[in-house]
Short mmCIF file of C-alpha atoms in Angstrom, two decimals:
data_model
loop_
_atom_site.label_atom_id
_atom_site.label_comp_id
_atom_site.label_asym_id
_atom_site.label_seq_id
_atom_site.Cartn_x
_atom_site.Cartn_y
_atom_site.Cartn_z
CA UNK U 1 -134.48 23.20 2.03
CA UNK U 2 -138.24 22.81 1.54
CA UNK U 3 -138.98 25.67 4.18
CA UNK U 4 -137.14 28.44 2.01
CA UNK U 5 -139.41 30.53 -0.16
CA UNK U 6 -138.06 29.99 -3.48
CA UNK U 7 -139.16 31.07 -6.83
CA UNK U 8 -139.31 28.92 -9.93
CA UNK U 9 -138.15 30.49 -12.84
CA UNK U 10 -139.41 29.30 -16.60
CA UNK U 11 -136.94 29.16 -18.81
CA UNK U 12 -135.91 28.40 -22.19
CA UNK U 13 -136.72 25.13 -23.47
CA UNK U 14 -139.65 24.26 -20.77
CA UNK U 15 -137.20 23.86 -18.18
CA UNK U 16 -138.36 25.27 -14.68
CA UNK U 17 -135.56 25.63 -11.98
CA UNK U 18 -135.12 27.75 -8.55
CA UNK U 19 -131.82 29.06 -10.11
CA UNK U 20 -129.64 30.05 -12.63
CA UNK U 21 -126.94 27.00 -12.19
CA UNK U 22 -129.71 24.67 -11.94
CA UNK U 23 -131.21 25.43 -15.21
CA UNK U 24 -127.83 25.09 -16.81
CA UNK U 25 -127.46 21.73 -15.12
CA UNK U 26 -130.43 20.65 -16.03
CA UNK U 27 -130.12 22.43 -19.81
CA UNK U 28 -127.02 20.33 -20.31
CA UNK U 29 -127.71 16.56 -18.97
CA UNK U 30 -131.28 17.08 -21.48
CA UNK U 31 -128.94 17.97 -24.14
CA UNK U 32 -126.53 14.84 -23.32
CA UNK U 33 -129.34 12.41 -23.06
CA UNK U 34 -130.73 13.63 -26.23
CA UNK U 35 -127.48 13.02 -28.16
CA UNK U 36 -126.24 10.35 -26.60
CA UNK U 37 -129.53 8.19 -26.65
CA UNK U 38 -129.12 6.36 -23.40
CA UNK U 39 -132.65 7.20 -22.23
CA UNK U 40 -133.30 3.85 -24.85
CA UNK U 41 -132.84 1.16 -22.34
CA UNK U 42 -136.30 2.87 -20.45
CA UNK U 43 -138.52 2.99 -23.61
CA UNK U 44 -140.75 0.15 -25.29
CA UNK U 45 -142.46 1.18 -28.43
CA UNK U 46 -146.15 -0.88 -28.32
CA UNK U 47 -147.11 -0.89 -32.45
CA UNK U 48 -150.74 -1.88 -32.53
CA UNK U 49 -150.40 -2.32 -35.98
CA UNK U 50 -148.01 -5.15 -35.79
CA UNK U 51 -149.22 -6.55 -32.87
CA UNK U 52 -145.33 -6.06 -31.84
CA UNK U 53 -143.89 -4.76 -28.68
CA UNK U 54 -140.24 -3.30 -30.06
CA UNK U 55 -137.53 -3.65 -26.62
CA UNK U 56 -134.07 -4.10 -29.11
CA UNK U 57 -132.36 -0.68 -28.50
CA UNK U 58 -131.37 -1.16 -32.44
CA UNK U 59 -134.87 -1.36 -33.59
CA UNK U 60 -135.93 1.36 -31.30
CA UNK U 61 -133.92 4.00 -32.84
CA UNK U 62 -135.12 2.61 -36.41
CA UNK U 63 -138.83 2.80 -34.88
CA UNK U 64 -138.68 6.50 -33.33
CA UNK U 65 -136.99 7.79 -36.38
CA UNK U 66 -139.97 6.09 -38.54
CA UNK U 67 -143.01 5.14 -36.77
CA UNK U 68 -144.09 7.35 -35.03
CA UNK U 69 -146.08 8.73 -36.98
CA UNK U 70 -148.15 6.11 -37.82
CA UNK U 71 -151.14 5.89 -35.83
CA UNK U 72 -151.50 3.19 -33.00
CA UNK U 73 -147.74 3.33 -32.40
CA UNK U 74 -147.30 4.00 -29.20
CA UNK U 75 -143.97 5.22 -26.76
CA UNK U 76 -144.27 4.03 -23.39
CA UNK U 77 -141.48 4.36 -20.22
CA UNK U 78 -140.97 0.71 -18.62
CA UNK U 79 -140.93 2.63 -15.27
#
């Protein structure tokens, strides 16, 4: 696999893929994690402000939709 020449195509949406059905793919599981939220469970929001690290997947939502904004609020990945 790695000794093919391939190229990487740019396409819509910043999404960079060898091929066509990979770009769908890959189009589609970004729009189902976007709708569906379940990239919550890997986020922590660290507000500065508060001295408060937000983990509750109920408060996270409220936080994102709100908060970010405000400066010193900060999204980081747990991994």
């Amino acid at each position: 696999m790695w000794n093919q020449n391939k190229a990487w195509l740019h396409y819509v949406k910043n999404i960079i893929a060898a091929d066509v059905s990979s770009a769908v793919f890959l189009s589609s599981y970004l729009n189902y994690m976007t709708n569906s939220r379940c990239y919550l469970t890997a986020l922590e929001i660290v507000d500065l402000q508060k001295y408060k690290i937000i983990k509750d997947s109920n408060k996270l939502r409220s936080a994102l939709r709100e908060r970010t904004k405000v400066p010193f609020v900060f999204v980081v990945c747990k991994n």
